[in-house]
Amino acid sequence: SSLTVSTDYDRSVDFSKYKTFGIYKLDAEAQTISQLNRTRIYEAIKAALIERGLTESATPDLWVNSLAFVESRESHSS
């Protein structure tokens, strides 16, 4: 199995002006990933932002959104 992670953001924005962040919750109804993986994604994003000096807040300067796509593939060997 493999995992691909990509990011996208507005490169013209000066992110150094942001001091706090909030993460939009992944909607459990709309997702095909487990609660365990939703928690893993949330915690990974949170850790990366804290590592960059931001603080989590209920009224943040910056909102972060994440999307997850799950694709299953089967391989058949001869």
XYZ file of C-alpha atoms in Angstrom:
78
model
C 0.000 0.000 0.000
C 1.057 3.584 -0.480
C 0.087 6.950 0.885
C 0.220 10.193 -1.040
C 0.031 13.514 0.782
C -0.320 16.809 -1.028
C -0.873 20.360 0.125
C -2.311 23.403 -1.517
C -2.348 26.983 -0.286
C -2.255 30.544 -1.557
C 1.461 31.244 -2.026
C 0.863 35.010 -2.038
C -0.295 34.958 1.603
C 2.146 35.895 4.370
C 1.479 33.097 6.863
C 3.849 34.609 9.434
C 1.076 37.030 10.443
C -1.061 34.150 11.759
C -0.606 33.205 15.411
C -3.587 30.920 16.079
C -5.307 28.163 14.135
C -8.457 26.083 14.093
C -9.066 22.883 12.180
C -12.382 22.180 10.516
C -13.619 18.817 11.757
C -13.904 16.041 9.202
C -17.598 15.271 8.813
C -18.097 11.683 9.979
C -21.180 11.276 7.786
C -19.427 12.382 4.607
C -16.168 10.513 5.087
C -15.265 6.985 4.133
C -12.385 6.853 6.593
C -12.577 5.528 10.124
C -12.776 7.643 13.274
C -9.279 6.412 14.140
C -7.874 7.784 10.884
C -9.823 11.052 11.215
C -8.202 11.481 14.635
C -4.771 10.676 13.203
C -5.181 13.293 10.466
C -6.382 15.928 12.949
C -3.516 15.228 15.368
C -0.897 15.292 12.580
C -2.117 18.658 11.294
C -2.284 20.054 14.823
C 1.258 18.875 15.652
C 2.674 20.365 12.436
C 1.101 23.759 13.123
C 2.196 23.821 16.770
C 5.717 22.913 15.619
C 5.592 26.043 13.447
C 4.731 28.203 16.465
C 0.956 28.507 16.116
C -1.518 27.940 18.950
C -4.867 26.199 18.623
C -7.814 28.507 19.343
C -11.623 28.494 19.268
C -11.421 31.910 17.540
C -8.413 31.462 15.241
C -6.637 33.755 12.812
C -6.333 30.823 10.400
C -8.749 27.990 9.615
C -7.356 24.743 8.205
C -9.385 22.328 6.120
C -8.391 18.772 5.265
C -9.701 16.336 2.710
C -9.084 12.617 2.560
C -9.656 10.380 -0.415
C -9.483 6.638 -0.030
C -8.967 4.444 -3.027
C -8.707 0.678 -2.934
C -6.902 -1.253 -5.604
C -6.538 -4.951 -5.982
C -3.579 -6.521 -7.636
C -3.839 -9.877 -9.291
C -0.795 -12.026 -9.713
C -0.497 -14.658 -12.385
